XYZ file of C-alpha atoms in Angstrom:
419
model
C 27.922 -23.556 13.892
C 25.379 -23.977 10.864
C 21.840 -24.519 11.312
C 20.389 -27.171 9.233
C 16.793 -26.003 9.301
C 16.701 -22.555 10.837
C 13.659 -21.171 9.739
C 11.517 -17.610 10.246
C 8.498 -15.955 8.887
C 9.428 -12.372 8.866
C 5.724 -11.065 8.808
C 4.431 -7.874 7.291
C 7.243 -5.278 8.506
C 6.730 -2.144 8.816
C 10.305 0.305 8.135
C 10.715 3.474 7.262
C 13.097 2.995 4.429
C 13.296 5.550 2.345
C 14.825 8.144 4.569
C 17.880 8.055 6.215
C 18.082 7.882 10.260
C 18.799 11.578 11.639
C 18.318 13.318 14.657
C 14.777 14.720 15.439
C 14.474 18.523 15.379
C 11.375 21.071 14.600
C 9.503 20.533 11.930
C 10.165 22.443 8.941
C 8.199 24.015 5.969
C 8.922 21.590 3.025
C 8.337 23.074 -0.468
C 5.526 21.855 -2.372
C 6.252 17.948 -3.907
C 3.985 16.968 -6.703
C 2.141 13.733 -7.017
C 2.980 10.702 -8.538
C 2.467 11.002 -12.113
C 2.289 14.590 -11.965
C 6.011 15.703 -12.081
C 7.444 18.406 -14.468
C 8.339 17.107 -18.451
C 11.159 18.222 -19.944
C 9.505 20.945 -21.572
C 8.952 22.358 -18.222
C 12.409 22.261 -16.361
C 15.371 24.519 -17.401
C 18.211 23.243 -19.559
C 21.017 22.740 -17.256
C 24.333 22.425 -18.837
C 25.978 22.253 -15.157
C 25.416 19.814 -12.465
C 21.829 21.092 -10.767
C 22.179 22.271 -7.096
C 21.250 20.075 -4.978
C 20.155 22.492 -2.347
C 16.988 23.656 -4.441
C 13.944 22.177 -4.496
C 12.209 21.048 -7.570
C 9.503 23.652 -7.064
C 11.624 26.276 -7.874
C 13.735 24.445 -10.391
C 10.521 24.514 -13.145
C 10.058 27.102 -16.007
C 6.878 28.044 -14.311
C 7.644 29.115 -10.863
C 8.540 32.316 -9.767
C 10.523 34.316 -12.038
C 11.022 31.556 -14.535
C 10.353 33.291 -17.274
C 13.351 35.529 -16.714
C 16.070 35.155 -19.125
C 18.712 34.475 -16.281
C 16.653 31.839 -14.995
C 18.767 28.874 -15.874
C 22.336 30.438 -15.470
C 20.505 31.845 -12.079
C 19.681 27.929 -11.234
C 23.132 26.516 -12.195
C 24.812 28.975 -10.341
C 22.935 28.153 -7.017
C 20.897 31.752 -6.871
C 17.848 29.772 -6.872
C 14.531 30.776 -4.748
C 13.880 29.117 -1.586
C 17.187 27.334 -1.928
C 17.656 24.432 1.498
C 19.466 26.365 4.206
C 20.217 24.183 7.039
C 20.985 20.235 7.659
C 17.688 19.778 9.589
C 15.734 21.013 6.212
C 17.718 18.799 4.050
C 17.042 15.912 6.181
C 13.157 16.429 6.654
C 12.444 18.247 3.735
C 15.369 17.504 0.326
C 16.467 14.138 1.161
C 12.603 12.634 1.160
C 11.612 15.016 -1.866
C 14.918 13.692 -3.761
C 13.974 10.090 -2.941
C 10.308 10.099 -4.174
C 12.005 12.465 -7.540
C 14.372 10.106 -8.700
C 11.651 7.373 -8.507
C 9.276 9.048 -10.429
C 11.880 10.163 -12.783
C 14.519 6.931 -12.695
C 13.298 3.934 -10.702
C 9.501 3.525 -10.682
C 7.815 3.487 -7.108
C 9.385 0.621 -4.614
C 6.163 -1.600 -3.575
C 5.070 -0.669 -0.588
C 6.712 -3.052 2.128
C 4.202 -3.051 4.661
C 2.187 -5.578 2.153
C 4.731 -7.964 1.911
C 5.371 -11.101 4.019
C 8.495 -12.425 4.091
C 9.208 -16.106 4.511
C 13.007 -17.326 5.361
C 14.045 -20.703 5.900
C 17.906 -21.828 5.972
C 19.567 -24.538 5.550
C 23.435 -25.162 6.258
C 24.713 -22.082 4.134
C 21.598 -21.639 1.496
C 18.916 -18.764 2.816
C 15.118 -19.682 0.840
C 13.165 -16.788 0.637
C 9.644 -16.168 0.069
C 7.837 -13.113 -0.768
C 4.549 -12.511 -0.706
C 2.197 -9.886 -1.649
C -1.447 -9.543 -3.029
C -2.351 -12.728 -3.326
C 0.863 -13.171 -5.070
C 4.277 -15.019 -4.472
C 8.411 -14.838 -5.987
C 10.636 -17.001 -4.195
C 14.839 -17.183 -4.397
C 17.265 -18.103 -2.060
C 20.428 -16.135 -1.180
C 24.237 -18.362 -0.526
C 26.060 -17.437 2.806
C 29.885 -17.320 3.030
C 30.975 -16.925 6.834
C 33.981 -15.809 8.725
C 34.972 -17.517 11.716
C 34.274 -14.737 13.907
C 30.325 -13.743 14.565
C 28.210 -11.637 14.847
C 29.899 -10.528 11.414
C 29.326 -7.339 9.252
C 27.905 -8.593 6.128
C 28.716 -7.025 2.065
C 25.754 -8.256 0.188
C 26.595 -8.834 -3.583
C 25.518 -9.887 -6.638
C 27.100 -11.028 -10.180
C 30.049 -12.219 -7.780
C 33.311 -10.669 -6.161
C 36.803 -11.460 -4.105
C 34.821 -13.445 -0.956
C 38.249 -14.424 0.387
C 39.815 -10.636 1.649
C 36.671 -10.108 2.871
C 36.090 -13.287 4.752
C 39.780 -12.498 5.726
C 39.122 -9.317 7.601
C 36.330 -11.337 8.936
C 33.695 -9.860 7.170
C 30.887 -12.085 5.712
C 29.594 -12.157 2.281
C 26.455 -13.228 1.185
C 24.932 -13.639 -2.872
C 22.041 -14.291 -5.095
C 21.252 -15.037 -8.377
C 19.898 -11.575 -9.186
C 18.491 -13.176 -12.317
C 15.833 -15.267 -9.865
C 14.518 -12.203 -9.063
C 14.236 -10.144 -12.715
C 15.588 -10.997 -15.897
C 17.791 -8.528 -17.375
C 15.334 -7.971 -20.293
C 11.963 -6.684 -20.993
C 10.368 -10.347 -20.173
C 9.200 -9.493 -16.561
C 10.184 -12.966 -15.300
C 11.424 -13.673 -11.710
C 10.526 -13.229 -8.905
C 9.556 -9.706 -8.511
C 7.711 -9.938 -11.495
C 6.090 -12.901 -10.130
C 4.558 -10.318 -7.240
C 4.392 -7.072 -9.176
C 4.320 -7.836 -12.956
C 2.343 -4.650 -14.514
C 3.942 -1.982 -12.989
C 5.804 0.688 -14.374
C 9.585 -0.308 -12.285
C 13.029 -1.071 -13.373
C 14.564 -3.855 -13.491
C 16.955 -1.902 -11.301
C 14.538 -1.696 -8.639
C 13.436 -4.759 -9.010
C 16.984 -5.973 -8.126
C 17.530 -3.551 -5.092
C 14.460 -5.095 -4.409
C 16.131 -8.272 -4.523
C 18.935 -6.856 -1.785
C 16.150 -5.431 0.209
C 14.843 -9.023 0.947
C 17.744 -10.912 1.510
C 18.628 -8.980 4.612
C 15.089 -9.425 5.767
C 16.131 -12.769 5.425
C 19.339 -12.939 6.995
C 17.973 -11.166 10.105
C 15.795 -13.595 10.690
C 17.611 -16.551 10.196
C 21.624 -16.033 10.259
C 22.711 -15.416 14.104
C 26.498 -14.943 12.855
C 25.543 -11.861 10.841
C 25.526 -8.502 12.605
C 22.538 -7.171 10.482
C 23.312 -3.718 11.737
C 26.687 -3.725 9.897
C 25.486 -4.326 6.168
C 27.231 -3.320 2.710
C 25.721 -3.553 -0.727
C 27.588 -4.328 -3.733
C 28.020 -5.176 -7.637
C 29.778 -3.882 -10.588
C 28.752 -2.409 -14.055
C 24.410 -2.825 -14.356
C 24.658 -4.359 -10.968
C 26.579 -1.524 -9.594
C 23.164 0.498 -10.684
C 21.151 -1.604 -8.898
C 23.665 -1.761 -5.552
C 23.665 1.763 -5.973
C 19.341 1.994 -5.997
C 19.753 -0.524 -3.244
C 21.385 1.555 -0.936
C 19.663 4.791 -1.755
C 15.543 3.172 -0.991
C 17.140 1.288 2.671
C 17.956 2.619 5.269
C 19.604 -0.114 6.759
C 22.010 -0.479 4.115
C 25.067 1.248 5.972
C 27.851 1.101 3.229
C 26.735 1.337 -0.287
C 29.640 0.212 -2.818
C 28.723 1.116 -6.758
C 31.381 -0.541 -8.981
C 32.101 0.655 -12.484
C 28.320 1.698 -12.318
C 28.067 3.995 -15.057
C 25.603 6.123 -16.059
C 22.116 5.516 -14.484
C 24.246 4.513 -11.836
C 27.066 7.175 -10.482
C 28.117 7.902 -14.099
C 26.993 11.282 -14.764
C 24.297 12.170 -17.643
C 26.436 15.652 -18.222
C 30.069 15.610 -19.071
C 29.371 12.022 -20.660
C 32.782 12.283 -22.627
C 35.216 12.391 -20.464
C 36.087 9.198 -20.548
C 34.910 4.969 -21.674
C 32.697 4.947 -24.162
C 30.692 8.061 -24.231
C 27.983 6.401 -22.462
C 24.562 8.393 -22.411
C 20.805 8.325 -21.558
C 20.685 8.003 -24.771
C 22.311 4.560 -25.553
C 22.255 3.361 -22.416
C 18.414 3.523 -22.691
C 18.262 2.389 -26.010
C 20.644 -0.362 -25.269
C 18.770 -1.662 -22.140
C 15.442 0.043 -21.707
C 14.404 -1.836 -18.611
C 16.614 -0.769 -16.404
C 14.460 1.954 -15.664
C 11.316 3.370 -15.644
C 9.522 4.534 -19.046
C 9.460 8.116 -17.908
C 13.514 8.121 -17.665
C 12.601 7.390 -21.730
C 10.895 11.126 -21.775
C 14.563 12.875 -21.306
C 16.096 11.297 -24.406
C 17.562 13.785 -26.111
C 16.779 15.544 -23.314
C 19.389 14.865 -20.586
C 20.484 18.162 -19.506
C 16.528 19.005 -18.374
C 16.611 16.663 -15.932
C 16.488 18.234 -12.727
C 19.236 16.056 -11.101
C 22.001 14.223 -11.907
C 24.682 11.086 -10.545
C 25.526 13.550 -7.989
C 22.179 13.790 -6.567
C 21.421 9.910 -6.141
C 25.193 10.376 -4.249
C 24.145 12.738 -1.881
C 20.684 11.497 -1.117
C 22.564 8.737 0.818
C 23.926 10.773 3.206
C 24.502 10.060 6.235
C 24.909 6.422 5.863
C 28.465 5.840 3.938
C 29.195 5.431 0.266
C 32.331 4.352 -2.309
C 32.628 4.491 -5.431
C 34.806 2.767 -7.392
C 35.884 3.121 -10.968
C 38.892 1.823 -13.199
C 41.496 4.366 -15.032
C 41.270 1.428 -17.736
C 37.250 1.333 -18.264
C 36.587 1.075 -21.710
C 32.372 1.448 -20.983
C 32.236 3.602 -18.021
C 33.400 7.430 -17.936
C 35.312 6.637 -14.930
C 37.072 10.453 -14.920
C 33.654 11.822 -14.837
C 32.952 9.958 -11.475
C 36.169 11.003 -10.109
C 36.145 14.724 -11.351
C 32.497 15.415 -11.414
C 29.903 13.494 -9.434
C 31.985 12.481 -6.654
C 33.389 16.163 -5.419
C 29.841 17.460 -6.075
C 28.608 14.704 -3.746
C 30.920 15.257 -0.942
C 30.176 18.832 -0.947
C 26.758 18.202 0.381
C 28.489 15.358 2.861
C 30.958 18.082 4.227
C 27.733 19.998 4.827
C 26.238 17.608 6.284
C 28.941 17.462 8.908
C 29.823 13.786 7.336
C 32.781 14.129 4.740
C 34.325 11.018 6.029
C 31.928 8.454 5.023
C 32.237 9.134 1.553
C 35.112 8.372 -0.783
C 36.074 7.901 -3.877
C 38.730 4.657 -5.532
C 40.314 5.445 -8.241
C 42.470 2.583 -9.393
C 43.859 1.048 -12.589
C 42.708 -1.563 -14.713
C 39.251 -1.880 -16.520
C 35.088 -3.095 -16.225
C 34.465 -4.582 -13.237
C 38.164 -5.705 -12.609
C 38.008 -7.834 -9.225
C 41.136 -5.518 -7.883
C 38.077 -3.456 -7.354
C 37.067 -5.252 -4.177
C 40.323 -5.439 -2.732
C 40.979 -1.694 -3.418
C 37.464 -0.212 -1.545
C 38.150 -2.670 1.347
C 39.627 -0.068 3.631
C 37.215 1.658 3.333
C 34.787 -1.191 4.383
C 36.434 -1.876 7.146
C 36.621 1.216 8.707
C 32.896 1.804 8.109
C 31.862 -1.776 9.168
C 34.539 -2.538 11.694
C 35.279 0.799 13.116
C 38.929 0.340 11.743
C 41.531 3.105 11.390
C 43.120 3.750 8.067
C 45.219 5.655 6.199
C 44.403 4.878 2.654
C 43.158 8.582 1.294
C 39.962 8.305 -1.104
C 39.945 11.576 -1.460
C 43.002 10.962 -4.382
C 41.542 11.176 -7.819
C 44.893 9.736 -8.888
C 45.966 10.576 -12.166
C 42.740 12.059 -13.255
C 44.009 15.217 -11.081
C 41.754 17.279 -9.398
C 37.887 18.003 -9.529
C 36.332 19.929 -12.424
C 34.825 22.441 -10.137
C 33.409 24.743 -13.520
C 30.968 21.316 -13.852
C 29.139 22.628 -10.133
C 29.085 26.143 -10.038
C 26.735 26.660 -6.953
C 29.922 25.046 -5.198
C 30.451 29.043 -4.492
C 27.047 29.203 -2.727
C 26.927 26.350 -0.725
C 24.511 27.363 2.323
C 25.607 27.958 5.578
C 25.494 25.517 8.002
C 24.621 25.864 11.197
């Protein structure tokens, strides 16, 4: 049944949604986080040839804290013999995943506006969602395009730049787009929608596009009834896989994030850039389209390997909720084998710790950038995370890129002891 004028305000809602749901436990002792604005350079963070542990805390990553003037410091930090390392899931959970979150905005993203100032305006009509956002005074509107299944309540795979809607719709799963274009340019012009509301501030455009995500299911919760807002994937390919990727990492209620051909400042990874595509790096990748992220990202140009976290980091910060990644034997752009052999075993390393290996998994297929087999090769996966289907597809098969590079994580030897 459509709804020719089903309309909502939202109001000024107020989520938790940087940090994923877990179970309560005691309180723990969090290292020390800096301020906004007030995070370690370059100049004072080791050089990391090896994927940093994810277990440490950036406290005791920096040239200046204890004992970082020794010699072995860096080979010490690579190798996961770092001070004060995380110990136990409950620590990760209070303490890591939050202090990752707020990291990789002040080092990647920019700082997500704060929701709680927002008030969100929906209005529908037959299978077009308007949206209105306002905030200080200030107002972007969009509107998002609904394709349904014939079964309802529906999980929903949020997408933009486009994808297969029929296998989806076919496994009854809806799938819902806008023009991520309405919301920010993909330039330096600050035009669209979230410019409209926070033109001025230091944010990517990849932000500003999970942003865009963000909204939309505000949106459809208040005015789709088919859509089982509970059951919600996230989704684009190359630039937009970046911003899917942000997308799922600053909401919570994103429960199946789905990167395609991403790419570096998305799951490509800023070490081991060679492998395979094009060589992409911070380097040209920021060069080539600075906006994406924030100017401090700029700071680590020639400078990659003092970054204190890399593709697997963003990966594992997701965790619990469930992630795929996709990537294409045949990218020319994207170093595909460095997603397979690299990021993604060094991500599910910290997933089997968590006690939740199975929600994240890696596709591997052939063909090239942002080929639309993509869709029809991660949905599987999407259906056993959304519908609670069995499968027996394994996306734990790196395919003909082998197995992982496990010299690229050394601290996989000192992983900490669960308990």
């Amino acid at each position: 049944m459509l709804y020719p004028k089903y309309a909502a305000f939202i109001g000024t809602v107020v989520f938790s949604s940087l940090v994923a749901a877990i179970p309560a436990a005691p309180a723990a002792e969090c290292a020390p986080v800096p301020s906004a604005g007030n995070y370690p350079t370059w100049q004072q963070l080791p050089k990391q040839t090896t994927l940093p542990d994810p277990w440490l805390p950036l406290a005791y990553t920096t040239t200046d804290s204890d004992g970082g003037d020794s010699p072995n410091f860096p080979s010490d930090v690579m190798a996961g013999k770092g001070k004060n390392r995380i110990q136990t899931p409950e620590e990760w959970y209070q303490c890591r995943q939050p202090e990752i979150i707020q990291m990789l905005q002040e080092y990647q993203y920019g700082y997500y506006p704060d929701h709680s100032q927002e008030t969100v305006k929906a209005t529908r009509s037959g299978n077009t969602v308007n949206i209105e956002v306002t905030a200080g005074g200030r107002t972007g509107k969009f509107s998002a395009t609904l394709a349904l299944p014939s079964n309802n309540p529906a999980p929903v795979v949020i997408n933009i730049g486009g994808m297969t809607n029929q296998p989806y719709l076919q496994a009854g799963i809806a799938v819902v787009g806008f023009d991520y274009t309405r919301i920010a340019a993909d330039s330096n012009s600050k035009t669209g929608a979230f410019w409209d509301i926070y033109n001025g501030r230091d944010i990517g455009v990849l932000t500003a596009w999970a942003w865009g995500f963000h909204r939309v299911l505000d949106a459809l919760n208040a005015t789709v009834p088919e859509i089982d807002s509970s059951r919600v994937g996230v989704t684009g390919c190359s630039r937009l896989g970046k911003a899917a990727l942000a997308a799922g990492l600053l909401d919570k209620r994103i429960t199946l994030t789905m990167p395609m051909s991403s790419g570096v400042q998305g799951l490509g990874p800023y070490r081991y850039h060679g492998l395979s595509g094009q060589d992409e790096t911070l380097e040209n990748s920021k060069s080539g389209a600075g906006w994406w992220t924030d100017s401090t990202l700029g700071t680590f140009v020639n400078h990659a390997e003092n970054l204190p976290y890399d593709a697997h980091t963003i990966a594992a910060a997701i965790a619990p909720r469930a992630l795929v990644i996709d990537q294409g034997t045949g990218d020319q752009f994207t170093n595909s084998k460095g997603t397979a052999v690299v990021v993604y075993p060094a991500a599910k390393l910290v997933y089997d710790w968590l006690g939740v290996g199975d929600q994240i998994a890696m596709s591997v297929r052939g063909g090239g950038h942002c080929d639309m087999s993509g869709f029809n090769s991660v949905l599987p996966f999407v259906t056993k995370v959304l519908q609670n289907q069995t499968i027996t597809k394994d996306y734990n098969d790196l395919g003909s890129y082998g197995s992982p590079m496990t010299t690229t994580y050394p601290w996989a030897t000192a992983v900490p002891k669960a308990t």
